[in-house]
Amino acid sequence: MTGLPARPWLFGPSAPVVGGIGAGFPEAVLFDRDGTLVADVPYNGDPERVEPLPTAREAVAAVRARGVPVGVVSNQSGVARGLLTYRQVDAVRRRVDALFGPFDVWAVCPHGPDDGCGCRKPAPGLVLAACARLGVRASRTVVIGDIGSDLAAARAAGARGVLVPTPVTRPEEITGADHVAADLATAVRLALDPATGVGRPAAVDPGTRGSSPAAVDPGTGGGRPAAVDPETGGSHPAAVTTGGRP
C-alpha cells in the first residue's frame, strides 16, 4: 500500500439521494469516467483536456430526466503513481460536472494495482460506496463502462453492467459481457427500458439501502479527503501503464 487511506475518495452530497422510481427501473446509474463519459487521456490532471464523448451528455441527461440518480466510479491510479494530486483529480471532476451537470456522487479509487485496496475496479468497493452514499441498493443499480473491470466491479457488487466497447476493449471482455451497447445513448436506453430487465434486481444483493461496505468509508464528510492528506499520504511513482486501464 502506498500510504493512502484504503477507502475511496467520495465527492457529492453527504445526505442520501432518494433513488428508485418504479418497478423495472434502476435506482441509480453509475458511469465509468475515462473512455465512457469523456475521452481517455491517461492520467489526466488538466481540466482543459476533458472532452465529452459523443452522445455522453445526452445519455446522462436522459437518465436524469427519468428521476434516476447518476454517479461516477473511476480508478485513478495516477495518484498512487505520483502522477496526479488530489487537487488535480478534483479539478477534473469539477470540469466534468460543469459540462454534464453535477453528478450525485463520485467514487474515485486513488490506489495502484498492487495496493490491495477493496475499491479499485474490478473490486466492488467503488460501486458499493457510491450506492451507500446515494442510499440505493446495489442490486437495483446499473454500471456502464468500457472495459471488463467495470462490469466485473458491478457483478462483484451485485449490480448490473452494460459494456460500451472502445478500441481498448478486449474481445474477451465483449464476449463475456451480459449486455453490450454500441454507444452510451444505447446503453442508457438498455438500462432504462423495463423490457430489457437490465434495471431489475440482480440475483445477489450484497449492497443494502444506505449500508456502508467494508473497507470503504462512504461518510467522509461530503467527499472531503480522509484525515491523511491524499497529496502527501505516501504516493510513490510506479510503472506506468496505458490503454484505458489506469
Short mmCIF file of C-alpha atoms in Angstrom, two decimals:
data_model
loop_
_atom_site.label_atom_id
_atom_site.label_comp_id
_atom_site.label_asym_id
_atom_site.label_seq_id
_atom_site.Cartn_x
_atom_site.Cartn_y
_atom_site.Cartn_z
CA MET A 1 0.00 0.00 0.00
CA THR A 2 1.27 3.47 -0.88
CA GLY A 3 0.29 5.05 2.44
CA LEU A 4 -3.02 6.36 1.06
CA PRO A 5 -6.12 5.53 3.13
CA ALA A 6 -7.64 2.23 2.00
CA ARG A 7 -11.03 3.79 1.25
CA PRO A 8 -12.08 5.62 -1.91
CA TRP A 9 -12.42 9.36 -2.27
CA LEU A 10 -16.08 10.41 -2.32
CA PHE A 11 -17.50 13.64 -3.70
CA GLY A 12 -21.09 14.83 -3.67
CA PRO A 13 -23.87 15.45 -1.17
CA SER A 14 -23.38 13.74 2.18
CA ALA A 15 -27.15 13.18 2.52
CA PRO A 16 -28.52 10.22 0.53
CA VAL A 17 -30.27 10.94 -2.74
CA VAL A 18 -33.62 9.17 -2.94
CA GLY A 19 -33.41 6.60 -5.75
CA GLY A 20 -35.90 4.24 -7.30
CA ILE A 21 -38.82 5.40 -9.43
CA GLY A 22 -40.75 2.23 -10.17
CA ALA A 23 -40.55 -1.44 -11.00
CA GLY A 24 -38.13 -2.28 -13.77
CA PHE A 25 -36.18 0.96 -13.48
CA PRO A 26 -32.77 1.18 -11.80
CA GLU A 27 -32.42 3.10 -8.55
CA ALA A 28 -29.17 4.59 -9.84
CA VAL A 29 -26.91 4.54 -12.88
CA LEU A 30 -23.14 4.74 -12.33
CA PHE A 31 -20.76 5.61 -15.16
CA ASP A 32 -17.07 4.96 -15.62
CA ARG A 33 -15.27 8.23 -16.42
CA ASP A 34 -12.42 7.78 -18.91
CA GLY A 35 -13.40 6.13 -22.18
CA THR A 36 -17.08 6.18 -21.20
CA LEU A 37 -18.11 9.74 -20.37
CA VAL A 38 -15.01 11.58 -21.59
CA ALA A 39 -12.08 10.91 -23.91
CA ASP A 40 -9.44 8.73 -22.29
CA VAL A 41 -6.40 10.92 -21.61
CA PRO A 42 -4.03 8.79 -19.50
CA TYR A 43 -3.53 10.24 -16.00
CA ASN A 44 -5.25 13.47 -16.90
CA GLY A 45 -4.99 16.22 -14.30
CA ASP A 46 -5.82 19.10 -16.66
CA PRO A 47 -9.48 20.20 -16.77
CA GLU A 48 -8.90 21.79 -20.17
CA ARG A 49 -8.27 18.34 -21.68
CA VAL A 50 -11.68 17.00 -20.65
CA GLU A 51 -13.70 16.21 -23.77
CA PRO A 52 -17.15 14.58 -23.58
CA LEU A 53 -17.60 11.58 -25.84
CA PRO A 54 -20.36 11.54 -28.48
CA THR A 55 -23.87 11.07 -27.02
CA ALA A 56 -22.46 11.16 -23.47
CA ARG A 57 -24.13 14.35 -22.27
CA GLU A 58 -27.41 13.37 -23.88
CA ALA A 59 -27.22 9.94 -22.26
CA VAL A 60 -26.67 11.34 -18.77
CA ALA A 61 -29.47 13.86 -19.32
CA ALA A 62 -31.81 11.02 -20.31
CA VAL A 63 -31.16 9.25 -17.00
CA ARG A 64 -31.76 12.43 -15.03
CA ALA A 65 -34.97 13.06 -16.95
CA ARG A 66 -36.34 9.80 -15.52
CA GLY A 67 -35.52 10.96 -11.99
CA VAL A 68 -32.76 8.36 -11.56
CA PRO A 69 -29.63 9.45 -9.63
CA VAL A 70 -26.36 9.39 -11.59
CA GLY A 71 -22.82 8.84 -10.35
CA VAL A 72 -19.26 8.24 -11.50
CA VAL A 73 -16.96 5.39 -10.40
CA SER A 74 -13.38 5.85 -11.55
CA ASN A 75 -9.95 4.27 -10.99
CA GLN A 76 -7.28 6.98 -10.79
CA SER A 77 -4.06 5.13 -10.06
CA GLY A 78 -2.08 8.16 -11.22
CA VAL A 79 -2.38 9.34 -7.62
CA ALA A 80 -0.60 6.28 -6.25
CA ARG A 81 1.97 6.52 -9.03
CA GLY A 82 2.81 10.10 -8.08
CA LEU A 83 1.44 11.46 -11.37
CA LEU A 84 -1.73 13.11 -10.01
CA THR A 85 -2.69 15.02 -6.89
CA TYR A 86 -5.99 15.18 -5.06
CA ARG A 87 -6.47 18.75 -6.29
CA GLN A 88 -5.95 17.70 -9.91
CA VAL A 89 -8.44 14.84 -9.63
CA ASP A 90 -10.93 17.22 -8.05
CA ALA A 91 -10.33 19.87 -10.74
CA VAL A 92 -11.08 17.34 -13.48
CA ARG A 93 -14.16 16.20 -11.57
CA ARG A 94 -15.40 19.78 -11.36
CA ARG A 95 -14.88 20.23 -15.08
CA VAL A 96 -16.87 17.09 -15.86
CA ASP A 97 -19.64 18.31 -13.56
CA ALA A 98 -19.62 21.67 -15.33
CA LEU A 99 -20.01 20.01 -18.73
CA PHE A 100 -22.57 17.36 -17.75
CA GLY A 101 -24.29 18.91 -14.78
CA PRO A 102 -23.36 17.84 -11.23
CA PHE A 103 -23.33 14.10 -10.64
CA ASP A 104 -24.99 12.93 -7.44
CA VAL A 105 -21.91 11.04 -6.33
CA TRP A 106 -18.31 10.46 -7.39
CA ALA A 107 -16.38 7.47 -6.04
CA VAL A 108 -12.70 7.56 -7.00
CA CYS A 109 -10.03 4.96 -6.25
CA PRO A 110 -6.60 6.63 -5.86
CA HIS A 111 -4.73 3.35 -5.36
CA GLY A 112 -2.42 1.38 -7.60
CA PRO A 113 -2.87 -2.16 -8.92
CA ASP A 114 -0.68 -3.68 -6.20
CA ASP A 115 -2.05 -1.73 -3.23
CA GLY A 116 -4.57 -4.39 -2.24
CA CYS A 117 -7.46 -1.97 -1.69
CA GLY A 118 -11.07 -3.03 -1.91
CA CYS A 119 -12.18 -0.17 -4.14
CA ARG A 120 -10.10 -0.41 -7.31
CA LYS A 121 -12.20 -1.92 -10.09
CA PRO A 122 -12.70 -4.88 -10.65
CA ALA A 123 -13.23 -4.93 -6.86
CA PRO A 124 -16.73 -3.85 -5.80
CA GLY A 125 -15.77 -1.06 -3.37
CA LEU A 126 -16.44 1.93 -5.62
CA VAL A 127 -19.86 0.65 -6.64
CA LEU A 128 -20.81 -0.21 -3.06
CA ALA A 129 -19.57 3.13 -1.71
CA ALA A 130 -21.47 5.07 -4.38
CA CYS A 131 -24.65 3.11 -3.68
CA ALA A 132 -24.28 3.68 0.06
CA ARG A 133 -23.83 7.42 -0.45
CA LEU A 134 -26.90 7.54 -2.71
CA GLY A 135 -28.99 5.38 -0.38
CA VAL A 136 -29.80 2.83 -3.08
CA ARG A 137 -29.46 -0.91 -3.42
CA ALA A 138 -26.58 -2.27 -5.44
CA SER A 139 -28.91 -4.91 -6.85
CA ARG A 140 -31.04 -2.15 -8.38
CA THR A 141 -28.07 -0.22 -9.80
CA VAL A 142 -26.63 -0.27 -13.33
CA VAL A 143 -22.93 0.35 -14.03
CA ILE A 144 -21.91 1.46 -17.53
CA GLY A 145 -18.28 1.24 -18.64
CA ASP A 146 -15.92 0.47 -21.50
CA ILE A 147 -13.75 -2.36 -20.18
CA GLY A 148 -14.18 -5.66 -18.39
CA SER A 149 -13.14 -4.38 -14.97
CA ASP A 150 -16.13 -2.01 -14.95
CA LEU A 151 -18.52 -4.91 -15.44
CA ALA A 152 -16.59 -7.15 -13.05
CA ALA A 153 -16.95 -4.49 -10.33
CA ALA A 154 -20.66 -4.30 -11.00
CA ARG A 155 -21.00 -8.07 -10.86
CA ALA A 156 -18.99 -8.32 -7.62
CA ALA A 157 -21.22 -5.68 -6.02
CA GLY A 158 -24.40 -7.41 -7.16
CA ALA A 159 -25.22 -4.68 -9.68
CA ARG A 160 -25.95 -4.92 -13.42
CA GLY A 161 -23.38 -3.91 -16.02
CA VAL A 162 -23.53 -2.62 -19.58
CA LEU A 163 -20.39 -2.54 -21.74
CA VAL A 164 -19.82 0.17 -24.35
CA PRO A 165 -16.75 -1.09 -26.24
CA THR A 166 -13.96 1.20 -27.45
CA PRO A 167 -10.71 0.39 -29.30
CA VAL A 168 -9.09 -0.56 -25.96
CA THR A 169 -11.81 -3.06 -25.07
CA ARG A 170 -10.53 -6.62 -25.37
CA PRO A 171 -12.50 -9.15 -27.42
CA GLU A 172 -12.91 -11.44 -24.43
CA GLU A 173 -14.38 -8.57 -22.45
CA ILE A 174 -17.04 -8.10 -25.10
CA THR A 175 -17.93 -11.78 -25.32
CA GLY A 176 -18.03 -12.02 -21.52
CA ALA A 177 -20.40 -9.08 -21.04
CA ASP A 178 -24.05 -9.68 -20.20
CA HIS A 179 -25.10 -6.53 -22.04
CA VAL A 180 -23.23 -4.71 -24.83
CA ALA A 181 -24.23 -1.38 -26.40
CA ALA A 182 -22.85 0.38 -29.46
CA ASP A 183 -22.73 3.75 -27.72
CA LEU A 184 -23.60 5.41 -24.44
CA ALA A 185 -27.05 6.52 -25.57
CA THR A 186 -27.92 2.91 -26.41
CA ALA A 187 -26.51 1.73 -23.07
CA VAL A 188 -28.77 4.15 -21.22
CA ARG A 189 -31.79 3.01 -23.21
CA LEU A 190 -30.99 -0.57 -22.18
CA ALA A 191 -30.66 0.49 -18.56
CA LEU A 192 -33.93 2.44 -18.52
CA ASP A 193 -36.12 0.15 -20.60
CA PRO A 194 -38.04 -2.17 -18.24
CA ALA A 195 -38.46 -4.66 -21.09
CA THR A 196 -34.73 -5.41 -21.14
CA GLY A 197 -34.55 -6.30 -17.46
CA VAL A 198 -31.21 -4.51 -17.06
CA GLY A 199 -32.57 -2.30 -14.29
CA ARG A 200 -34.28 -5.13 -12.43
CA PRO A 201 -32.81 -6.55 -9.21
CA ALA A 202 -29.76 -8.75 -9.67
CA ALA A 203 -29.76 -12.26 -8.27
CA VAL A 204 -27.39 -11.37 -5.42
CA ASP A 205 -27.70 -8.24 -3.29
CA PRO A 206 -24.61 -7.64 -1.14
CA GLY A 207 -25.46 -3.94 -1.01
CA THR A 208 -28.38 -2.82 1.12
CA ARG A 209 -30.12 0.52 1.12
CA GLY A 210 -27.94 3.01 2.94
CA SER A 211 -25.39 0.41 4.09
CA SER A 212 -21.66 1.05 4.31
CA PRO A 213 -19.44 -1.61 2.70
CA ALA A 214 -16.40 -2.98 4.42
CA ALA A 215 -13.05 -1.37 3.73
CA VAL A 216 -14.67 1.76 2.34
CA ASP A 217 -15.96 4.90 4.03
CA PRO A 218 -18.93 6.47 2.26
CA GLY A 219 -19.33 9.03 5.02
CA THR A 220 -16.17 11.09 4.76
CA GLY A 221 -17.90 14.42 5.09
CA GLY A 222 -19.30 15.17 1.66
CA GLY A 223 -16.37 13.98 -0.38
CA ARG A 224 -13.54 15.58 1.59
CA PRO A 225 -10.29 13.62 1.83
CA ALA A 226 -9.67 11.41 4.83
CA ALA A 227 -7.55 12.54 7.79
CA VAL A 228 -4.37 11.67 5.89
CA ASP A 229 -3.78 14.29 3.19
CA PRO A 230 -4.11 12.43 -0.15
CA GLU A 231 -1.42 14.68 -1.63
CA THR A 232 1.19 13.76 0.96
CA GLY A 233 -0.04 10.36 2.03
CA GLY A 234 2.87 8.33 0.70
CA SER A 235 2.20 8.32 -3.04
CA HIS A 236 5.11 6.87 -4.98
CA PRO A 237 5.63 6.55 -8.73
CA ALA A 238 5.22 3.09 -10.18
CA ALA A 239 5.46 1.52 -13.60
CA VAL A 240 3.12 3.39 -15.92
CA THR A 241 0.54 1.55 -17.93
CA THR A 242 -1.75 2.98 -20.58
CA GLY A 243 -4.54 1.72 -22.82
CA GLY A 244 -7.58 2.72 -20.80
CA ARG A 245 -6.61 0.72 -17.69
CA PRO A 246 -5.16 3.25 -15.21
#
